[in-house]
Amino acid sequence: MTIFFVRENKDVVAAQGVNLRERALQNQIDLYTLKGKLINCGGHGQCGTCIVEIIEGIENLSPRTDFEQRILKKKPDNYRLSCQTLVNELVKVKTKPCSSILGVPLNDKKKHSER
Ligand code: FES
């Protein structure tokens, strides 16, 4: 099966049940914003900085852990902590869904440059 990282336009082959954070990092997928790079907990489910958005295939993931339920309670249902997420089938993932430059979300950069 594969994990498709939308922002990076990269397909990563993975075994069923793989940890999403580990597989991303093994394939040089940058999961962390600057803050996350500085303070991430190394995948121990304690910092909340490895957040990703699941674009497709959320049903193919392990359920949210209790820690995720707490950390992500104000986020959309398709946001996950990659270090807490096991992948069982094809998913499409957007990294750093909360990032922004000067308050403009990264995925909104094109619109911003057209202004
Ligand atoms: S890396 Fe800290 S919660 Fe995922």
PDB file of C-alpha atoms and ligand atoms in Angstrom:
ATOM      1  CA  MET A   1       0.000   0.000   0.000  1.00  0.00           C
ATOM      2  CA  THR A   2       1.041   3.609  -0.277  1.00  0.00           C
ATOM      3  CA  ILE A   3       0.822   6.829   1.668  1.00  0.00           C
ATOM      4  CA  PHE A   4       0.518   9.864  -0.580  1.00  0.00           C
ATOM      5  CA  PHE A   5       1.881  13.122   0.820  1.00  0.00           C
ATOM      6  CA  VAL A   6      -0.054  15.836  -0.966  1.00  0.00           C
ATOM      7  CA  ARG A   7       2.108  18.882  -0.219  1.00  0.00           C
ATOM      8  CA  GLU A   8       5.286  17.040  -1.269  1.00  0.00           C
ATOM      9  CA  ASN A   9       3.564  15.231  -4.190  1.00  0.00           C
ATOM     10  CA  LYS A  10       5.249  12.024  -3.038  1.00  0.00           C
ATOM     11  CA  ASP A  11       4.025   8.433  -2.826  1.00  0.00           C
ATOM     12  CA  VAL A  12       5.616   6.365  -0.059  1.00  0.00           C
ATOM     13  CA  VAL A  13       5.295   2.587  -0.061  1.00  0.00           C
ATOM     14  CA  ALA A  14       4.480   1.218   3.388  1.00  0.00           C
ATOM     15  CA  ALA A  15       3.607  -2.032   5.135  1.00  0.00           C
ATOM     16  CA  GLN A  16       0.190  -2.393   6.706  1.00  0.00           C
ATOM     17  CA  GLY A  17       0.123  -1.056  10.264  1.00  0.00           C
ATOM     18  CA  VAL A  18       3.071   1.295   9.789  1.00  0.00           C
ATOM     19  CA  ASN A  19       3.466   4.315  12.053  1.00  0.00           C
ATOM     20  CA  LEU A  20       2.736   7.405   9.967  1.00  0.00           C
ATOM     21  CA  ARG A  21       5.389   9.640  11.560  1.00  0.00           C
ATOM     22  CA  GLU A  22       8.155   7.054  11.307  1.00  0.00           C
ATOM     23  CA  ARG A  23       7.394   6.259   7.682  1.00  0.00           C
ATOM     24  CA  ALA A  24       7.271   9.939   6.770  1.00  0.00           C
ATOM     25  CA  LEU A  25      10.598  10.715   8.418  1.00  0.00           C
ATOM     26  CA  GLN A  26      12.223   7.657   6.837  1.00  0.00           C
ATOM     27  CA  ASN A  27      11.281   9.186   3.495  1.00  0.00           C
ATOM     28  CA  GLN A  28      12.472  12.712   4.238  1.00  0.00           C
ATOM     29  CA  ILE A  29       8.948  14.082   4.582  1.00  0.00           C
ATOM     30  CA  ASP A  30       9.162  17.208   6.721  1.00  0.00           C
ATOM     31  CA  LEU A  31       6.367  16.951   9.308  1.00  0.00           C
ATOM     32  CA  TYR A  32       7.291  19.783  11.610  1.00  0.00           C
ATOM     33  CA  THR A  33       6.960  23.534  11.543  1.00  0.00           C
ATOM     34  CA  LEU A  34       9.849  25.510  13.033  1.00  0.00           C
ATOM     35  CA  LYS A  35       8.265  25.254  16.489  1.00  0.00           C
ATOM     36  CA  GLY A  36       7.850  21.513  16.068  1.00  0.00           C
ATOM     37  CA  LYS A  37      11.468  21.128  14.998  1.00  0.00           C
ATOM     38  CA  LEU A  38      12.548  22.827  18.213  1.00  0.00           C
ATOM     39  CA  ILE A  39      10.270  21.169  20.742  1.00  0.00           C
ATOM     40  CA  ASN A  40       8.952  17.892  19.322  1.00  0.00           C
ATOM     41  CA  CYS A  41       8.863  14.951  21.698  1.00  0.00           C
ATOM     42  CA  GLY A  42      10.411  12.494  19.249  1.00  0.00           C
ATOM     43  CA  GLY A  43       7.214  10.610  18.605  1.00  0.00           C
ATOM     44  CA  HIS A  44       6.218   9.870  22.189  1.00  0.00           C
ATOM     45  CA  GLY A  45       2.783  11.445  21.925  1.00  0.00           C
ATOM     46  CA  GLN A  46       3.451  14.342  24.264  1.00  0.00           C
ATOM     47  CA  CYS A  47       3.953  17.534  22.265  1.00  0.00           C
ATOM     48  CA  GLY A  48       1.220  17.648  19.623  1.00  0.00           C
ATOM     49  CA  THR A  49       3.522  19.119  16.937  1.00  0.00           C
ATOM     50  CA  CYS A  50       3.408  16.232  14.453  1.00  0.00           C
ATOM     51  CA  ILE A  51      -0.085  17.143  13.313  1.00  0.00           C
ATOM     52  CA  VAL A  52      -1.228  16.186   9.811  1.00  0.00           C
ATOM     53  CA  GLU A  53      -4.457  16.483   7.876  1.00  0.00           C
ATOM     54  CA  ILE A  54      -5.906  13.347   6.322  1.00  0.00           C
ATOM     55  CA  ILE A  55      -7.240  14.292   2.899  1.00  0.00           C
ATOM     56  CA  GLU A  56      -8.479  10.826   1.973  1.00  0.00           C
ATOM     57  CA  GLY A  57      -8.685   7.412   3.637  1.00  0.00           C
ATOM     58  CA  ILE A  58      -9.268   8.394   7.265  1.00  0.00           C
ATOM     59  CA  GLU A  59     -11.152   5.114   7.671  1.00  0.00           C
ATOM     60  CA  ASN A  60      -7.885   3.310   6.917  1.00  0.00           C
ATOM     61  CA  LEU A  61      -6.188   4.570  10.088  1.00  0.00           C
ATOM     62  CA  SER A  62      -6.107   3.426  13.685  1.00  0.00           C
ATOM     63  CA  PRO A  63      -8.611   5.319  15.867  1.00  0.00           C
ATOM     64  CA  ARG A  64      -7.566   8.524  17.627  1.00  0.00           C
ATOM     65  CA  THR A  65      -5.793   7.854  20.930  1.00  0.00           C
ATOM     66  CA  ASP A  66      -6.951   9.509  24.174  1.00  0.00           C
ATOM     67  CA  PHE A  67      -4.048  11.980  23.883  1.00  0.00           C
ATOM     68  CA  GLU A  68      -5.116  12.888  20.360  1.00  0.00           C
ATOM     69  CA  GLN A  69      -8.705  13.359  21.499  1.00  0.00           C
ATOM     70  CA  ARG A  70      -7.488  15.911  24.046  1.00  0.00           C
ATOM     71  CA  ILE A  71      -4.937  17.719  21.857  1.00  0.00           C
ATOM     72  CA  LEU A  72      -7.103  17.787  18.743  1.00  0.00           C
ATOM     73  CA  LYS A  73     -10.489  18.473  20.319  1.00  0.00           C
ATOM     74  CA  LYS A  74     -10.778  21.894  18.619  1.00  0.00           C
ATOM     75  CA  LYS A  75      -9.413  20.638  15.286  1.00  0.00           C
ATOM     76  CA  PRO A  76     -11.351  19.049  12.434  1.00  0.00           C
ATOM     77  CA  ASP A  77     -12.007  15.300  12.685  1.00  0.00           C
ATOM     78  CA  ASN A  78      -9.519  14.600   9.895  1.00  0.00           C
ATOM     79  CA  TYR A  79      -6.546  16.016  11.817  1.00  0.00           C
ATOM     80  CA  ARG A  80      -4.254  13.427  13.411  1.00  0.00           C
ATOM     81  CA  LEU A  81      -0.991  13.275  15.303  1.00  0.00           C
ATOM     82  CA  SER A  82       1.216  11.315  12.952  1.00  0.00           C
ATOM     83  CA  CYS A  83       3.186   9.660  15.759  1.00  0.00           C
ATOM     84  CA  GLN A  84      -0.027   8.189  17.184  1.00  0.00           C
ATOM     85  CA  THR A  85      -1.410   7.015  13.859  1.00  0.00           C
ATOM     86  CA  LEU A  86      -1.076   3.590  12.294  1.00  0.00           C
ATOM     87  CA  VAL A  87      -1.874   3.229   8.604  1.00  0.00           C
ATOM     88  CA  ASN A  88      -3.705   0.135   7.339  1.00  0.00           C
ATOM     89  CA  GLU A  89      -4.542   1.120   3.760  1.00  0.00           C
ATOM     90  CA  LEU A  90      -4.056   3.916   1.246  1.00  0.00           C
ATOM     91  CA  VAL A  91      -4.250   7.431   2.673  1.00  0.00           C
ATOM     92  CA  LYS A  92      -3.593  10.929   1.377  1.00  0.00           C
ATOM     93  CA  VAL A  93      -1.907  13.166   3.908  1.00  0.00           C
ATOM     94  CA  LYS A  94      -1.227  16.895   4.074  1.00  0.00           C
ATOM     95  CA  THR A  95       1.689  17.829   6.330  1.00  0.00           C
ATOM     96  CA  LYS A  96       1.770  20.975   8.456  1.00  0.00           C
ATOM     97  CA  PRO A  97      -1.902  21.857   7.988  1.00  0.00           C
ATOM     98  CA  CYS A  98      -1.717  24.612  10.591  1.00  0.00           C
ATOM     99  CA  SER A  99       1.335  26.404   9.190  1.00  0.00           C
ATOM    100  CA  SER A 100       1.230  29.939   7.978  1.00  0.00           C
ATOM    101  CA  ILE A 101       3.480  32.722   6.757  1.00  0.00           C
ATOM    102  CA  LEU A 102       2.529  36.100   8.194  1.00  0.00           C
ATOM    103  CA  GLY A 103      -0.860  34.720   9.090  1.00  0.00           C
ATOM    104  CA  VAL A 104      -1.595  33.338   5.630  1.00  0.00           C
ATOM    105  CA  PRO A 105      -1.960  29.532   5.587  1.00  0.00           C
ATOM    106  CA  LEU A 106       0.719  27.829   3.467  1.00  0.00           C
ATOM    107  CA  ASN A 107      -1.930  26.184   1.326  1.00  0.00           C
ATOM    108  CA  ASP A 108      -3.274  29.677   0.611  1.00  0.00           C
ATOM    109  CA  LYS A 109       0.059  31.080  -0.666  1.00  0.00           C
ATOM    110  CA  LYS A 110      -1.002  31.079  -4.303  1.00  0.00           C
ATOM    111  CA  LYS A 111      -4.089  33.135  -3.552  1.00  0.00           C
ATOM    112  CA  HIS A 112      -1.967  35.505  -1.468  1.00  0.00           C
ATOM    113  CA  SER A 113       0.540  36.092  -4.287  1.00  0.00           C
ATOM    114  CA  GLU A 114      -2.300  36.814  -6.686  1.00  0.00           C
ATOM    115  CA  ARG A 115      -3.588  39.644  -4.512  1.00  0.00           C
TER     116      ARG A 115
HETATM  117  S1  FES B   1       5.933  13.967  17.926  1.00  0.00           S
HETATM  118 FE1  FES B   1       5.186  14.719  19.825  1.00  0.00          FE
HETATM  119  S2  FES B   1       3.084  14.210  19.782  1.00  0.00           S
HETATM  120 FE2  FES B   1       3.825  13.397  17.918  1.00  0.00          FE
END
